[in-house]
Tab-separated table of C-alpha atoms in Angstrom:
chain	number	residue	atom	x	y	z
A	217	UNK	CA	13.446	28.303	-21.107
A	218	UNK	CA	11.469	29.729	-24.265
A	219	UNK	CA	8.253	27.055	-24.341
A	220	UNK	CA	7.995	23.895	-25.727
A	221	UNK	CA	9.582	25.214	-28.902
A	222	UNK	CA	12.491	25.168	-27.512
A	223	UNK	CA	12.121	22.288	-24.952
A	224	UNK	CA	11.418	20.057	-28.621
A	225	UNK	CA	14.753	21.142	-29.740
A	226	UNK	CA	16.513	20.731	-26.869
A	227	UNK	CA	15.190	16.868	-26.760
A	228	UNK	CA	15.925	16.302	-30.267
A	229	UNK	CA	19.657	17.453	-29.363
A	230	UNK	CA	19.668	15.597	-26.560
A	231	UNK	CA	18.840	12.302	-28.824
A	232	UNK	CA	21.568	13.343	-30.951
A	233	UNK	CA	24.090	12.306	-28.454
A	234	UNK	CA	21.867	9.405	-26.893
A	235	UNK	CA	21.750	7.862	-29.979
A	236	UNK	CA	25.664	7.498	-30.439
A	237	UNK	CA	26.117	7.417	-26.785
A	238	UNK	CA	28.042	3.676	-26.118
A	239	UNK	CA	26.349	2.825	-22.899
A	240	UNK	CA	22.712	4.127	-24.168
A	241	UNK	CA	22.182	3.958	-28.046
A	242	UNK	CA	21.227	-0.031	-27.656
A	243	UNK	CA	17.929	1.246	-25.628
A	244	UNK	CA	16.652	3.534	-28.764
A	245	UNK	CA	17.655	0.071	-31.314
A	246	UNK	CA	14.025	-0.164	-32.127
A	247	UNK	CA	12.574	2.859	-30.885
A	248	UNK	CA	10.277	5.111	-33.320
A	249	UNK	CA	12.006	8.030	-33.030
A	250	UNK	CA	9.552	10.870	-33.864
A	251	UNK	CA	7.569	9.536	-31.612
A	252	UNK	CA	9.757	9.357	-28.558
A	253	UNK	CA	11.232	13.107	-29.446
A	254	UNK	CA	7.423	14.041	-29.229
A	255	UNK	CA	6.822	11.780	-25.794
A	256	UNK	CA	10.020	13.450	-24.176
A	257	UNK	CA	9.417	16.877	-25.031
A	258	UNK	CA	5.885	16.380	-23.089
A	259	UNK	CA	7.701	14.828	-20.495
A	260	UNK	CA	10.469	17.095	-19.843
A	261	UNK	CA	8.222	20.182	-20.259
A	262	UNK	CA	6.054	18.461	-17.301
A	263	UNK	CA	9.323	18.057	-14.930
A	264	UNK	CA	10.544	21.923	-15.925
A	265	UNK	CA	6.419	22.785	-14.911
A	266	UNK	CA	7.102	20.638	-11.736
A	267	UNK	CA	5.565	17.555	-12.171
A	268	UNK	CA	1.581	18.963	-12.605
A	269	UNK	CA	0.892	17.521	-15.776
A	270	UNK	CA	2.189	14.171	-15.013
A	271	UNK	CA	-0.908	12.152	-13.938
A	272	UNK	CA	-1.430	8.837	-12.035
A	273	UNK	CA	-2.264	7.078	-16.267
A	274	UNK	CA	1.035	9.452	-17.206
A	275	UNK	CA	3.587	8.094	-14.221
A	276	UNK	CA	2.369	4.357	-14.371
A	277	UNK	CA	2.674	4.392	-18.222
A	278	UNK	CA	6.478	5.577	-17.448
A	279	UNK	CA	7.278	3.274	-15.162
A	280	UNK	CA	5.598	0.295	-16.493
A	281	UNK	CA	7.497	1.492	-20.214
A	282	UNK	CA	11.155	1.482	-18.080
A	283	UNK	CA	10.657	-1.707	-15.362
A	284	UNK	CA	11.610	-3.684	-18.472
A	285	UNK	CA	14.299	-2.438	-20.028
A	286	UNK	CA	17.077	-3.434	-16.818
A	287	UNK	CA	18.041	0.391	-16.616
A	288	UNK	CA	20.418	1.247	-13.653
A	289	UNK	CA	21.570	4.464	-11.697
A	290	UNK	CA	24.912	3.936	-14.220
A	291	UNK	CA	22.460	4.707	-17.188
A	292	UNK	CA	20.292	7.374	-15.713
A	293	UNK	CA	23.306	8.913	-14.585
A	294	UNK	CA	24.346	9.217	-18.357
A	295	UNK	CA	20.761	10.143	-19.751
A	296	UNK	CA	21.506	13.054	-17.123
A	297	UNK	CA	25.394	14.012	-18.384
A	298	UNK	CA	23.314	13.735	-22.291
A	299	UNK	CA	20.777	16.436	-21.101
A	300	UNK	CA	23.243	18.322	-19.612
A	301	UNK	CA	25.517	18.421	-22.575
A	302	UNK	CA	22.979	18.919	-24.730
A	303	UNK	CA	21.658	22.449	-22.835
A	304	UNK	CA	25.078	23.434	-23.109
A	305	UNK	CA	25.127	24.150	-26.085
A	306	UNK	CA	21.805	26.815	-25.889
A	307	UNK	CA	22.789	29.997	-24.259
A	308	UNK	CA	21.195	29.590	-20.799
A	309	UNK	CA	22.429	30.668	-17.470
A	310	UNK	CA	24.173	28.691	-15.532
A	311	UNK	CA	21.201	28.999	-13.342
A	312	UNK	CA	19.190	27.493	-15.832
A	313	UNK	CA	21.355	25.020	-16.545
A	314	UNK	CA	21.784	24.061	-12.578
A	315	UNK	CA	17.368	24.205	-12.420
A	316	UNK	CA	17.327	22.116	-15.311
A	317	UNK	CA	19.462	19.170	-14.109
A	318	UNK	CA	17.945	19.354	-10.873
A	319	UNK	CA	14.273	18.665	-12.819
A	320	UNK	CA	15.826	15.631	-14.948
A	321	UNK	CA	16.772	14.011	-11.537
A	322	UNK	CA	13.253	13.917	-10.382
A	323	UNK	CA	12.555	11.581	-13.425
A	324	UNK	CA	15.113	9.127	-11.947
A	325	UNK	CA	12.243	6.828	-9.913
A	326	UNK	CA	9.963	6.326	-13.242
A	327	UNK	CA	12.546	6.105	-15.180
A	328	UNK	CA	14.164	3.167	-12.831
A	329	UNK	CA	10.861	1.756	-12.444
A	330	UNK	CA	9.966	2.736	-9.374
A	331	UNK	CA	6.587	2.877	-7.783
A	332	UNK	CA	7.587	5.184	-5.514
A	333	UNK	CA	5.591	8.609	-5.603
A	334	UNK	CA	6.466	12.331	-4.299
A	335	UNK	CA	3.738	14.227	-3.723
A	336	UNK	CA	3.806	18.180	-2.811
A	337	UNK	CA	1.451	18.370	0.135
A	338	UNK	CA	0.515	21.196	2.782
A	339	UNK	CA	2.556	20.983	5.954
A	340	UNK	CA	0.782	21.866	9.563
A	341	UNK	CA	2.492	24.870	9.194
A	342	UNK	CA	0.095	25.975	6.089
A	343	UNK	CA	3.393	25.961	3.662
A	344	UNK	CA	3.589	23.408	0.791
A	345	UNK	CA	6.166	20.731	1.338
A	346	UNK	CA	7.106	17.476	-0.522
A	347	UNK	CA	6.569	13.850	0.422
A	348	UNK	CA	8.048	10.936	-0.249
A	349	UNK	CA	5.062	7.897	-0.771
A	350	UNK	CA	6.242	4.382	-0.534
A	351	UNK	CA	4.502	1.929	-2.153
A	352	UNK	CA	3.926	-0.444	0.578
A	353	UNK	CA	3.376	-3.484	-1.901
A	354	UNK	CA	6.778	-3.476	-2.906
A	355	UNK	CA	9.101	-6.728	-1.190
A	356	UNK	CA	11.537	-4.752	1.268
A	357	UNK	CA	13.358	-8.038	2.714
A	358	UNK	CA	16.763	-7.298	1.739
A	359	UNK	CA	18.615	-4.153	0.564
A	360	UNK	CA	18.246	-3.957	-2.709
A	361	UNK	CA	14.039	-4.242	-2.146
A	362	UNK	CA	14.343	-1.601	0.227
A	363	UNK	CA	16.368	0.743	-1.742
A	364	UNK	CA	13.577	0.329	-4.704
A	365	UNK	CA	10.526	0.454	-2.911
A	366	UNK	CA	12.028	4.013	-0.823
A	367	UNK	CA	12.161	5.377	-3.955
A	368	UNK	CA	15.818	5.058	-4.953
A	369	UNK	CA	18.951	7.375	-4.938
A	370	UNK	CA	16.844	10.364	-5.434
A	371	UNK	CA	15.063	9.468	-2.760
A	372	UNK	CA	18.131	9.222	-0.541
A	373	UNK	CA	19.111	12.368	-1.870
A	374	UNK	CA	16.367	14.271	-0.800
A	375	UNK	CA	16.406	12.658	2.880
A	376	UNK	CA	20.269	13.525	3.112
A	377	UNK	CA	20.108	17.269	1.921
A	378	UNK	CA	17.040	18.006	4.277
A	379	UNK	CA	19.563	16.498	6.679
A	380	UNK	CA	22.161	19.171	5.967
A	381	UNK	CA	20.065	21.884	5.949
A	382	UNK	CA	19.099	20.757	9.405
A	383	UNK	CA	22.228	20.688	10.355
A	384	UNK	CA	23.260	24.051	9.240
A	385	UNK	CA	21.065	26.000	11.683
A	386	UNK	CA	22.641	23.559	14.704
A	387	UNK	CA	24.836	25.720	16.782
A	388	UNK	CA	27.181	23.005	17.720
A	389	UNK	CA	27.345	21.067	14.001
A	390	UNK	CA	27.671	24.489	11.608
A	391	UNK	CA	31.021	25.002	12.840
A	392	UNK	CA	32.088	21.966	10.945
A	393	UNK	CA	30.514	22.307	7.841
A	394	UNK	CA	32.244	26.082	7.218
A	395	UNK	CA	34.175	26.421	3.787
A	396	UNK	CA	32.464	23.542	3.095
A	397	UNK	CA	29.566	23.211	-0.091
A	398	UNK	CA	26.773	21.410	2.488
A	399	UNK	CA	25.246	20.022	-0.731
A	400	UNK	CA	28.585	18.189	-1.802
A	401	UNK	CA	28.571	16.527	1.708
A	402	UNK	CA	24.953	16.045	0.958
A	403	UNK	CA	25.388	14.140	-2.438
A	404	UNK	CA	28.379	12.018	-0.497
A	405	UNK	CA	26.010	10.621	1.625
A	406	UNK	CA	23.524	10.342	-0.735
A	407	UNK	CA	26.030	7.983	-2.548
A	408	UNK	CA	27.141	6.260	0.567
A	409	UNK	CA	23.321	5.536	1.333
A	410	UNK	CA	22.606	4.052	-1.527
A	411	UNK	CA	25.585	2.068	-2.046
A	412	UNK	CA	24.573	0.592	1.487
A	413	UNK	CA	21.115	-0.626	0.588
A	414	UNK	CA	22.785	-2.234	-2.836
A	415	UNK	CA	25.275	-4.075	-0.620
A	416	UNK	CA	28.381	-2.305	-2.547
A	417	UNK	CA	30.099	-0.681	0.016
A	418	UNK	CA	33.453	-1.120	-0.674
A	419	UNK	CA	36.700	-0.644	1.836
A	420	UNK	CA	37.984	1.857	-0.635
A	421	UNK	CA	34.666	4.006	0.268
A	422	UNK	CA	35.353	3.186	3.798
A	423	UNK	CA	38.928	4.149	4.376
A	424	UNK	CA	38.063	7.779	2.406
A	425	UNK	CA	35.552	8.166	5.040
A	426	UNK	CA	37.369	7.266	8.018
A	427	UNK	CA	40.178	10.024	6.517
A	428	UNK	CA	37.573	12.622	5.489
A	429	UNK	CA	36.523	12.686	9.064
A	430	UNK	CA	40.148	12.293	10.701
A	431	UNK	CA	41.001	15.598	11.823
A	432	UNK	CA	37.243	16.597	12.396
A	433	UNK	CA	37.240	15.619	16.180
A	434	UNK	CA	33.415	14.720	15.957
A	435	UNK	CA	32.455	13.002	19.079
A	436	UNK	CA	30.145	10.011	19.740
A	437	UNK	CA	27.652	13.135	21.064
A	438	UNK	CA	28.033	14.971	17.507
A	439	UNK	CA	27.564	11.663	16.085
A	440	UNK	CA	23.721	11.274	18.098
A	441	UNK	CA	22.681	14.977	16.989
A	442	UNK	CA	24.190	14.031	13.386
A	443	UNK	CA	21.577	11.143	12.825
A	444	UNK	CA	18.838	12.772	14.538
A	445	UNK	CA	18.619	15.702	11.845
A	446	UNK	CA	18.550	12.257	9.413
A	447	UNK	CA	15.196	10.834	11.619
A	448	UNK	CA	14.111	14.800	11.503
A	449	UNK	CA	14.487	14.592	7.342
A	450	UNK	CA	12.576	11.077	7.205
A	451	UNK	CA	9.838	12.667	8.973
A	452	UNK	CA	9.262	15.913	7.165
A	453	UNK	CA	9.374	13.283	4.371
A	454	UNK	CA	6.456	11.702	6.206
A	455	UNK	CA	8.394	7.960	5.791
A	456	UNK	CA	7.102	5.492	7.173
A	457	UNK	CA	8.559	4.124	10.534
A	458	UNK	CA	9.779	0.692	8.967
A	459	UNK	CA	11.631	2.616	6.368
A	460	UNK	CA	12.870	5.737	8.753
A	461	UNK	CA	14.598	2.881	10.900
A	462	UNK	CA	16.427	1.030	8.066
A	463	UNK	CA	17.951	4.782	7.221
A	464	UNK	CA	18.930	5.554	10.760
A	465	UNK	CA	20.412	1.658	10.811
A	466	UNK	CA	22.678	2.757	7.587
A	467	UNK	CA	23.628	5.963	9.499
A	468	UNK	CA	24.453	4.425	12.285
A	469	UNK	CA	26.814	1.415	10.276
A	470	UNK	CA	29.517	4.275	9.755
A	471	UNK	CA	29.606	5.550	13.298
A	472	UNK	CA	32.949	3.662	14.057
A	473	UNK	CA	34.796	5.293	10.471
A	474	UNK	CA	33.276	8.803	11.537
A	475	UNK	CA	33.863	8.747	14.921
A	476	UNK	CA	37.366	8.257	16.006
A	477	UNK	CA	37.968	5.856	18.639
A	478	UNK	CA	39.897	8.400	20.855
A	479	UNK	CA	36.929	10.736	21.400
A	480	UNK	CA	36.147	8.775	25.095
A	481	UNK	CA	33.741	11.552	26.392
A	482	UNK	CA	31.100	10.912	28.544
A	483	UNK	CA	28.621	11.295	25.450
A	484	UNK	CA	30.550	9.127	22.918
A	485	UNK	CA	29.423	6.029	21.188
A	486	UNK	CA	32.314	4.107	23.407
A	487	UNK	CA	33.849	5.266	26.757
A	488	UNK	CA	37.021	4.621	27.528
A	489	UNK	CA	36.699	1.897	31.088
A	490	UNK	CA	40.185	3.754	32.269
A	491	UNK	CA	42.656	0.541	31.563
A	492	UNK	CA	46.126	1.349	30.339
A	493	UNK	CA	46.049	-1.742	28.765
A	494	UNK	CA	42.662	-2.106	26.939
A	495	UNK	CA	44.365	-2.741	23.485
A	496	UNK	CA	46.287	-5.991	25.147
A	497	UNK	CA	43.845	-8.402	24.424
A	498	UNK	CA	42.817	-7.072	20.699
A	499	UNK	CA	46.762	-7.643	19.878
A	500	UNK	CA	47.133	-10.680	21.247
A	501	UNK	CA	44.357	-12.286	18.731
A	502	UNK	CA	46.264	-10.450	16.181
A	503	UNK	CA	44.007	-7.079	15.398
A	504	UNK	CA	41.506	-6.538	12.960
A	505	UNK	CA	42.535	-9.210	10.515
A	506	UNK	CA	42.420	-11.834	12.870
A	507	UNK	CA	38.764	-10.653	13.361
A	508	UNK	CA	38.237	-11.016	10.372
A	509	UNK	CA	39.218	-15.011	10.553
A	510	UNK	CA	36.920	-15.207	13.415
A	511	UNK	CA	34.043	-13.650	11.717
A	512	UNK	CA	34.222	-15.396	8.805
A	513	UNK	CA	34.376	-18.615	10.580
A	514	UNK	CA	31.653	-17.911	12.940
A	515	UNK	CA	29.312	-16.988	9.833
A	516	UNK	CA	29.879	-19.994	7.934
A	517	UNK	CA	29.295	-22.438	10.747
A	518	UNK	CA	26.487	-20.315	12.723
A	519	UNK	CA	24.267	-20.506	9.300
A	520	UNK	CA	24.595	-24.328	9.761
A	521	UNK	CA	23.819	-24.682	13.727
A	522	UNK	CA	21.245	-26.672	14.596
A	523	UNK	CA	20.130	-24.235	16.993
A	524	UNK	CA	20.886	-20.866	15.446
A	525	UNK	CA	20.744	-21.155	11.786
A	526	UNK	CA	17.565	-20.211	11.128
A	527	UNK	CA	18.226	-16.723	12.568
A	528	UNK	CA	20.600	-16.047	10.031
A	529	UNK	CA	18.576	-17.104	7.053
A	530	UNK	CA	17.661	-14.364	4.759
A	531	UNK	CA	20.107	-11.671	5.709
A	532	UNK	CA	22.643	-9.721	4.172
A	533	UNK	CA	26.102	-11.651	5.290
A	534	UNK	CA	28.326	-8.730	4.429
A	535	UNK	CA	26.533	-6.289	7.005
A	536	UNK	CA	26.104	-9.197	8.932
A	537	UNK	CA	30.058	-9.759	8.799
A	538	UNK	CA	30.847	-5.779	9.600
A	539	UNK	CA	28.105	-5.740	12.470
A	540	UNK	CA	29.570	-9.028	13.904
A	541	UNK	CA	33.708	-7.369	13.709
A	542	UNK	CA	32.841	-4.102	15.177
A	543	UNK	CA	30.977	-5.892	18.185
A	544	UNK	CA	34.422	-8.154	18.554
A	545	UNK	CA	36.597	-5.071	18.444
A	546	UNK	CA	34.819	-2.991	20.923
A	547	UNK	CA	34.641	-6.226	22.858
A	548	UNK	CA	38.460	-7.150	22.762
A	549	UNK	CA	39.250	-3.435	23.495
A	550	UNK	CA	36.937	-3.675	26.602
A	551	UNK	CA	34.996	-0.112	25.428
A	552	UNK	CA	31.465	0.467	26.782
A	553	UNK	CA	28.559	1.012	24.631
A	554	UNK	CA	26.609	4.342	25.713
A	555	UNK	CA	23.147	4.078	26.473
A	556	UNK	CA	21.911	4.910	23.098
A	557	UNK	CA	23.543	2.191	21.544
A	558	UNK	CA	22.034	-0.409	24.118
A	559	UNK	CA	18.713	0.390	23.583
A	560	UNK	CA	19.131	-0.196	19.868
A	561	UNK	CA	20.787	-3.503	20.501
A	562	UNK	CA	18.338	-4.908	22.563
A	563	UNK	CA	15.515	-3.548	20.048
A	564	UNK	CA	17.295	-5.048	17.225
A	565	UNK	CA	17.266	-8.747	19.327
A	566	UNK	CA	14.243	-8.123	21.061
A	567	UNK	CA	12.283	-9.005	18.019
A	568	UNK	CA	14.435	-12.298	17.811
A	569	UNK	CA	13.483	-13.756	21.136
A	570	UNK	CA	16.526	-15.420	21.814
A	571	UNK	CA	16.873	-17.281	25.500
A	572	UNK	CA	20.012	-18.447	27.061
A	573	UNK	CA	20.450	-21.508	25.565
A	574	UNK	CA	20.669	-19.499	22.431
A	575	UNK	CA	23.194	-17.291	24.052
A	576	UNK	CA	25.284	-20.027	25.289
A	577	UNK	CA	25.342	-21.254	21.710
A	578	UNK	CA	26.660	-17.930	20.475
A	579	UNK	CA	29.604	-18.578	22.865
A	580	UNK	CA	30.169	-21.978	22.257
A	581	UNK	CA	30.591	-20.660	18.293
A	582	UNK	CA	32.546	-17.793	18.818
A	583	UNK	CA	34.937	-19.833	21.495
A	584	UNK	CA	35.415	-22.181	18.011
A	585	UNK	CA	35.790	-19.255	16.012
A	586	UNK	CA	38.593	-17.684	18.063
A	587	UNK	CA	40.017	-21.518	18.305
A	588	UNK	CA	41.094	-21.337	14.602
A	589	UNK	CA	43.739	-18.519	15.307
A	590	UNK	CA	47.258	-20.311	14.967
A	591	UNK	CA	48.117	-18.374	18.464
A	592	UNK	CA	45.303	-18.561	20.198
A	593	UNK	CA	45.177	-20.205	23.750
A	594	UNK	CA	42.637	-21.853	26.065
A	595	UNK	CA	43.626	-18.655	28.464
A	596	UNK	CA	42.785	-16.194	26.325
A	597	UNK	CA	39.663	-17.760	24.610
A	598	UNK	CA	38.548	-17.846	28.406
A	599	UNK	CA	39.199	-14.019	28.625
A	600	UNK	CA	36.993	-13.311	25.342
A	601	UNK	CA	34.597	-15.423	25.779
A	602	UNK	CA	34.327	-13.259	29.594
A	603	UNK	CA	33.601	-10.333	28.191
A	604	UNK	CA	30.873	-11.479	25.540
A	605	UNK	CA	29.129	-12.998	28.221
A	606	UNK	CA	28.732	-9.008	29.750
A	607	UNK	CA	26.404	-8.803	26.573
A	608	UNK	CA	24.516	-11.535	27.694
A	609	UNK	CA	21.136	-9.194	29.591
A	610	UNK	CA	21.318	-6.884	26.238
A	611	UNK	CA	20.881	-9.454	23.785
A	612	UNK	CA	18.770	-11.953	26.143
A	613	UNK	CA	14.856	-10.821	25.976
A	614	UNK	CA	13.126	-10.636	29.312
């Protein structure tokens, strides 16, 4: 790029626009700015040389100077659009350019104040590979702790294109990614990732992925070798196992909009039990905003029960609320989880230790949730609470 000659004057153009820039000028109010062209220009020139002058003193004092100042993805995001203006107007390649960005994003952890580290390492294999290093004193009890102490969007970022360029080399996934830019699909799940860990998934993001994925035809069996090239990223990344299951979790909370609930083959997510009329009983409660009535009921009372409150404490209620519907509506429809699925139920209650009394608690709540439906009858509360019970040996430990 020319040196640190011209690195300096790309900064101080850079500040140029920072400084009038709406969303980012109010950061600089007090800043001396000689001082903080002449800090950048170290900085960036250590991102464009890959990181190697940035030592342990260099990347605390960065995130230590940023932790305070309340800075968000929204703002890094625009620091990035600033540099990127601001090379655009030196005659670089678009190469260059492209490089370029692709360093600033690295910054995006010490600049959020993240304590998260990536570290280049040497694989098995003899070849140099990079690492993601969690700082394991970070909180990680709800989302938003999780999503910090991994290390962020460009953490999630990293994990999804590894993903992708899994996928690319599987002989039954490629064909669906063809005419398609694998890193576009890559930065769309990198965006649905993190919007999951900052509980801000919104229905708008959901419908758009339940169309994207319409016509696709990916089965319940495309879906399993899918998320197992995201457990294959997570551990080139070396993650941890605590934070390589919360990933495959979030993969596996959009199985139902990627996975349409037609494709009944033997290796699906759901199989189809061969009734004509497995829809009946889902209509009669009234469909998917009925469920919705019953799951918000059930939440608000079950977080009061006596006897199974205290499971609930400290969770994220809107996952909770989507887990809880998607388990009614497979229910009501009377569709079979595979296998797969199962396992991870009865992992994910295991820990719990739930007995039957618990169990029969569950139904006595859900029988009251189902009661508040203006239609519903003693006959058909009967008939749901039936098929719940079938759960009863996956969610019961033994």
């Amino acid at each position: 790029m020319g040196g640190k000659e011209a690195v300096e004057k790309l900064v101080n153009v850079f500040y140029g626009i920072v400084l009038s820039h709406p969303d980012l000028k109010s950061f600089f109010a007090h800043a001396k700015m000689d001082r903080q062209i002449q800090l950048q220009t170290i900085f960036v020139t250590n991102l464009i040389n890959g990181g190697t002058g940035l030592g342990e003193k260099m990347r605390e004092t960065m995130v230590k100077a940023h932790e305070k100042l309340g800075l968000t993805d929204f703002h890094v995001d625009k620091i990035e659009e600033c540099f990127k203006e601001a090379i655009l107007q030196f005659d670089y390649p678009e190469t260059t350019v492209g490089r370029f960005v692709q360093c600033i994003e690295q910054a995006r952890p010490m600049v959020l104040g993240y304590s998260t580290r990536f570290k280049h390492v040497h694989g098995q294999d003899g070849n140099e590979k990079l690492v993601i290093i969690v700082d394991e004193k970070q909180p990680t009890h709800t989302g938003p702790e999780m999503y910090r102490a991994l290390g962020g969007r460009y953490a999630l970022g990293l994990i999804s294109k590894k993903a992708y360029q899994f996928m690319a080399h599987d002989k039954e996934l490629k064909g669906f990614f063809e005419n398609h830019s694998l890193d576009r699909i890559a930065k769309a799940v990198q965006h649905y990732l993190s919007d999951y860990f900052q509980d801000t998934i919104d229905n708008d993001m959901r419908v758009n992925m339940q169309r994207a994925h319409l016509k696709i035809n990916l089965t319940g069996h495309h879906f399993d070798l899918f998320k197992s090239y995201f457990e294959k990223s997570c551990i080139e990344f070396e993650l941890t196992e605590q934070f390589r299951e919360k990933v495959l979790n979030a993969i596996e909370f959009v199985r139902f909009e990627i996975v349409p609930k037609t494709m009944n083959s033997k290796s699906s997510f759901i199989s189809s039990n061969g009734s004509s009329e497995e829809t009946e009983l889902f209509q009669r409660v009234g469909g998917d905003q009925a469920l919705d009535i019953v799951v918000d009921y059930f939440l608000k009372t079950v977080v009061e029960d006596a006897i199974l409150g205290a499971y609930f404490k400290n969770i994220d209620m809107k996952k909770q609320h989507a887990i809880q519907k998607r388990f009614l509506s497979f229910a009501l429809l009377d569709k079979h989880f595979s296998d797969t699925s199962l396992q991870q139920m009865r992992k994910a209650h295991k820990r719990m230790d739930l007995d039957n009394a618990d169990f029969d608690q569950f139904l006595k709540l859900m029988r009251d949730a189902f009661g508040q439906l203006t239609l519903m009858t003693k006959e058909t509360q009967d008939v749901i609470v039936e098929r719940l019970e079938g759960y009863r040996s996956v969610i019961i430990s033994e």
